[in-house]
C-alpha cells in the first residue's frame, strides 16, 4: 500500500482522534468516522478525513491524536480507472483515489480534491486537496 507524496505543503492541518494501537504511515489517506475520529482508508467512498502528516507506530499508545492535511498538493495512487486533468476525485479504496461518480460520493464526503494531471502509467495522479 503506497502512501501519498507531498508536492506542495499543506496549510490547513486538523487534529483527528485515532485508536491508540493503530499504525499510520506518513501520507496515508484517512477515513473520517464519528466524533472527529479517523482510521486508515480501506474502501471505495470512505468519507475523507485528510492525509496523515505524522508517522504513528502501533507502539505509540500514548498518541491519541494525529495531524491530517486538508489541503496542499499530493501525488496519490489511483485505482485502475482513467483519471483526466480537472476531474474531481474521491477515495477509491485503501490509499487510492478514483473519479467521483455522481452525488453519492459528495453526500458521504469522500471527495478528496481535483486532479491536476492525467493519471500516469505508474497509476499515480497529482491532486490538489479540496480543503
PDB file of C-alpha atoms in Angstrom:
ATOM      1  CA  UNK A   1       0.000   0.000   0.000  1.00  0.00           C
ATOM      2  CA  UNK A   2       1.739   3.142  -1.217  1.00  0.00           C
ATOM      3  CA  UNK A   3       1.193   6.454   0.508  1.00  0.00           C
ATOM      4  CA  UNK A   4       0.605   9.941  -0.829  1.00  0.00           C
ATOM      5  CA  UNK A   5       3.706  12.007  -1.533  1.00  0.00           C
ATOM      6  CA  UNK A   6       3.582  15.718  -0.719  1.00  0.00           C
ATOM      7  CA  UNK A   7       4.253  18.046  -3.677  1.00  0.00           C
ATOM      8  CA  UNK A   8       3.024  21.362  -2.215  1.00  0.00           C
ATOM      9  CA  UNK A   9       2.956  21.818   1.571  1.00  0.00           C
ATOM     10  CA  UNK A  10      -0.435  21.926   3.276  1.00  0.00           C
ATOM     11  CA  UNK A  11      -1.522  24.940   5.322  1.00  0.00           C
ATOM     12  CA  UNK A  12      -4.744  23.527   6.798  1.00  0.00           C
ATOM     13  CA  UNK A  13      -3.979  20.834   9.354  1.00  0.00           C
ATOM     14  CA  UNK A  14      -6.654  19.362  11.617  1.00  0.00           C
ATOM     15  CA  UNK A  15      -6.113  17.160  14.653  1.00  0.00           C
ATOM     16  CA  UNK A  16      -8.046  13.890  14.499  1.00  0.00           C
ATOM     17  CA  UNK A  17      -8.558  11.241  17.172  1.00  0.00           C
ATOM     18  CA  UNK A  18      -7.138   7.782  16.424  1.00  0.00           C
ATOM     19  CA  UNK A  19      -7.089   4.446  18.267  1.00  0.00           C
ATOM     20  CA  UNK A  20      -4.036   4.082  20.485  1.00  0.00           C
ATOM     21  CA  UNK A  21      -2.754   0.883  18.818  1.00  0.00           C
ATOM     22  CA  UNK A  22      -3.262   1.952  15.183  1.00  0.00           C
ATOM     23  CA  UNK A  23      -0.154   2.273  12.999  1.00  0.00           C
ATOM     24  CA  UNK A  24      -0.346   5.022  10.359  1.00  0.00           C
ATOM     25  CA  UNK A  25       2.456   5.832   7.902  1.00  0.00           C
ATOM     26  CA  UNK A  26       3.048   9.453   6.899  1.00  0.00           C
ATOM     27  CA  UNK A  27       0.978  10.209   3.784  1.00  0.00           C
ATOM     28  CA  UNK A  28      -1.887   7.795   4.489  1.00  0.00           C
ATOM     29  CA  UNK A  29      -5.380   8.736   3.281  1.00  0.00           C
ATOM     30  CA  UNK A  30      -7.668   8.715   6.302  1.00  0.00           C
ATOM     31  CA  UNK A  31     -11.354   7.810   6.631  1.00  0.00           C
ATOM     32  CA  UNK A  32     -13.406  10.118   8.854  1.00  0.00           C
ATOM     33  CA  UNK A  33     -15.625   8.380  11.404  1.00  0.00           C
ATOM     34  CA  UNK A  34     -17.789   9.569  14.290  1.00  0.00           C
ATOM     35  CA  UNK A  35     -16.644  12.319  16.652  1.00  0.00           C
ATOM     36  CA  UNK A  36     -13.623  13.552  14.655  1.00  0.00           C
ATOM     37  CA  UNK A  37     -12.072  10.072  14.686  1.00  0.00           C
ATOM     38  CA  UNK A  38     -10.106   8.643  11.754  1.00  0.00           C
ATOM     39  CA  UNK A  39      -8.992   5.218  10.571  1.00  0.00           C
ATOM     40  CA  UNK A  40      -6.919   4.213   7.555  1.00  0.00           C
ATOM     41  CA  UNK A  41      -8.988   4.395   4.344  1.00  0.00           C
ATOM     42  CA  UNK A  42      -9.987   0.950   3.153  1.00  0.00           C
ATOM     43  CA  UNK A  43     -12.946   1.096   0.777  1.00  0.00           C
ATOM     44  CA  UNK A  44     -14.472   2.991  -2.117  1.00  0.00           C
ATOM     45  CA  UNK A  45     -16.467   6.056  -0.989  1.00  0.00           C
ATOM     46  CA  UNK A  46     -14.980   6.267   2.519  1.00  0.00           C
ATOM     47  CA  UNK A  47     -15.559   9.786   3.935  1.00  0.00           C
ATOM     48  CA  UNK A  48     -12.306  11.763   3.535  1.00  0.00           C
ATOM     49  CA  UNK A  49     -10.617  12.672   6.819  1.00  0.00           C
ATOM     50  CA  UNK A  50      -7.398  14.161   5.451  1.00  0.00           C
ATOM     51  CA  UNK A  51      -3.892  12.872   4.762  1.00  0.00           C
ATOM     52  CA  UNK A  52      -1.847  11.922   7.819  1.00  0.00           C
ATOM     53  CA  UNK A  53       1.194  14.176   8.222  1.00  0.00           C
ATOM     54  CA  UNK A  54       2.743  12.196  11.075  1.00  0.00           C
ATOM     55  CA  UNK A  55       4.248   8.709  11.347  1.00  0.00           C
ATOM     56  CA  UNK A  56       2.381   6.848  14.124  1.00  0.00           C
ATOM     57  CA  UNK A  57       3.567   3.425  15.220  1.00  0.00           C
ATOM     58  CA  UNK A  58       1.283   0.826  16.804  1.00  0.00           C
ATOM     59  CA  UNK A  59       3.506   1.015  19.893  1.00  0.00           C
ATOM     60  CA  UNK A  60       2.824   4.765  20.255  1.00  0.00           C
ATOM     61  CA  UNK A  61      -0.140   4.001  22.516  1.00  0.00           C
ATOM     62  CA  UNK A  62       0.064   7.364  24.284  1.00  0.00           C
ATOM     63  CA  UNK A  63      -0.626   9.206  20.995  1.00  0.00           C
ATOM     64  CA  UNK A  64      -4.383   9.598  20.571  1.00  0.00           C
ATOM     65  CA  UNK A  65      -4.468  12.463  18.048  1.00  0.00           C
ATOM     66  CA  UNK A  66      -2.750  12.820  14.693  1.00  0.00           C
ATOM     67  CA  UNK A  67      -2.411  15.802  12.327  1.00  0.00           C
ATOM     68  CA  UNK A  68      -4.210  15.425   8.997  1.00  0.00           C
ATOM     69  CA  UNK A  69      -3.729  17.713   5.985  1.00  0.00           C
ATOM     70  CA  UNK A  70      -6.873  19.103   4.380  1.00  0.00           C
ATOM     71  CA  UNK A  71      -5.129  20.984   1.557  1.00  0.00           C
ATOM     72  CA  UNK A  72      -1.874  21.011  -0.355  1.00  0.00           C
ATOM     73  CA  UNK A  73      -0.921  19.084  -3.473  1.00  0.00           C
ATOM     74  CA  UNK A  74      -0.127  15.373  -3.291  1.00  0.00           C
ATOM     75  CA  UNK A  75       0.833  12.535  -5.648  1.00  0.00           C
ATOM     76  CA  UNK A  76      -1.685   9.784  -4.853  1.00  0.00           C
ATOM     77  CA  UNK A  77      -2.124   6.239  -6.159  1.00  0.00           C
ATOM     78  CA  UNK A  78      -5.203   5.577  -8.265  1.00  0.00           C
ATOM     79  CA  UNK A  79      -7.449   2.643  -8.988  1.00  0.00           C
ATOM     80  CA  UNK A  80      -7.198   1.194 -12.493  1.00  0.00           C
ATOM     81  CA  UNK A  81      -9.804   3.661 -13.779  1.00  0.00           C
ATOM     82  CA  UNK A  82      -8.820   6.533 -16.070  1.00  0.00           C
ATOM     83  CA  UNK A  83      -8.480   9.983 -14.495  1.00  0.00           C
ATOM     84  CA  UNK A  84      -8.045  13.126 -16.572  1.00  0.00           C
ATOM     85  CA  UNK A  85      -6.781  16.545 -15.526  1.00  0.00           C
ATOM     86  CA  UNK A  86      -9.555  18.571 -13.901  1.00  0.00           C
ATOM     87  CA  UNK A  87     -11.560  15.585 -12.674  1.00  0.00           C
ATOM     88  CA  UNK A  88     -12.865  15.596  -9.103  1.00  0.00           C
ATOM     89  CA  UNK A  89     -11.534  12.523  -7.290  1.00  0.00           C
ATOM     90  CA  UNK A  90     -12.693  10.676  -4.196  1.00  0.00           C
ATOM     91  CA  UNK A  91     -11.421   7.810  -2.071  1.00  0.00           C
ATOM     92  CA  UNK A  92     -11.367   4.739  -4.312  1.00  0.00           C
ATOM     93  CA  UNK A  93     -10.041   2.177  -1.822  1.00  0.00           C
ATOM     94  CA  UNK A  94      -7.090   1.690   0.504  1.00  0.00           C
ATOM     95  CA  UNK A  95      -4.872   4.743  -0.107  1.00  0.00           C
ATOM     96  CA  UNK A  96      -6.202   5.249  -3.634  1.00  0.00           C
ATOM     97  CA  UNK A  97      -8.395   7.752  -5.452  1.00  0.00           C
ATOM     98  CA  UNK A  98     -10.839   7.357  -8.336  1.00  0.00           C
ATOM     99  CA  UNK A  99     -13.038   9.723 -10.333  1.00  0.00           C
ATOM    100  CA  UNK A 100     -16.025  10.893  -8.278  1.00  0.00           C
ATOM    101  CA  UNK A 101     -19.187   9.215  -9.525  1.00  0.00           C
ATOM    102  CA  UNK A 102     -22.371  11.203  -9.107  1.00  0.00           C
ATOM    103  CA  UNK A 103     -23.806  12.648  -5.948  1.00  0.00           C
ATOM    104  CA  UNK A 104     -23.231   9.559  -3.780  1.00  0.00           C
ATOM    105  CA  UNK A 105     -19.551  10.429  -3.214  1.00  0.00           C
ATOM    106  CA  UNK A 106     -20.497  14.035  -2.454  1.00  0.00           C
ATOM    107  CA  UNK A 107     -23.177  13.037   0.052  1.00  0.00           C
ATOM    108  CA  UNK A 108     -20.857  10.806   2.098  1.00  0.00           C
ATOM    109  CA  UNK A 109     -17.983  13.313   1.857  1.00  0.00           C
ATOM    110  CA  UNK A 110     -15.481  11.098   0.070  1.00  0.00           C
ATOM    111  CA  UNK A 111     -14.309  13.820  -2.354  1.00  0.00           C
ATOM    112  CA  UNK A 112     -10.575  14.341  -1.909  1.00  0.00           C
ATOM    113  CA  UNK A 113      -9.834  17.076  -4.438  1.00  0.00           C
ATOM    114  CA  UNK A 114      -9.144  17.858  -8.088  1.00  0.00           C
ATOM    115  CA  UNK A 115      -6.713  16.001 -10.344  1.00  0.00           C
ATOM    116  CA  UNK A 116      -4.163  18.440 -11.754  1.00  0.00           C
ATOM    117  CA  UNK A 117      -2.870  15.994 -14.342  1.00  0.00           C
ATOM    118  CA  UNK A 118      -3.958  12.908 -16.222  1.00  0.00           C
ATOM    119  CA  UNK A 119      -3.191   9.617 -14.473  1.00  0.00           C
ATOM    120  CA  UNK A 120       0.277   8.406 -15.445  1.00  0.00           C
ATOM    121  CA  UNK A 121       1.469   4.902 -16.283  1.00  0.00           C
ATOM    122  CA  UNK A 122       2.517   4.385 -12.657  1.00  0.00           C
ATOM    123  CA  UNK A 123      -1.138   4.750 -11.612  1.00  0.00           C
ATOM    124  CA  UNK A 124      -0.441   7.961  -9.702  1.00  0.00           C
ATOM    125  CA  UNK A 125      -2.016  11.372 -10.131  1.00  0.00           C
ATOM    126  CA  UNK A 126      -1.268  14.825  -8.712  1.00  0.00           C
ATOM    127  CA  UNK A 127      -4.248  16.000  -6.631  1.00  0.00           C
ATOM    128  CA  UNK A 128      -4.973  19.403  -5.092  1.00  0.00           C
ATOM    129  CA  UNK A 129      -6.904  18.626  -1.898  1.00  0.00           C
ATOM    130  CA  UNK A 130     -10.364  20.151  -1.515  1.00  0.00           C
ATOM    131  CA  UNK A 131      -9.519  21.919   1.760  1.00  0.00           C
TER     132      UNK A 131
END
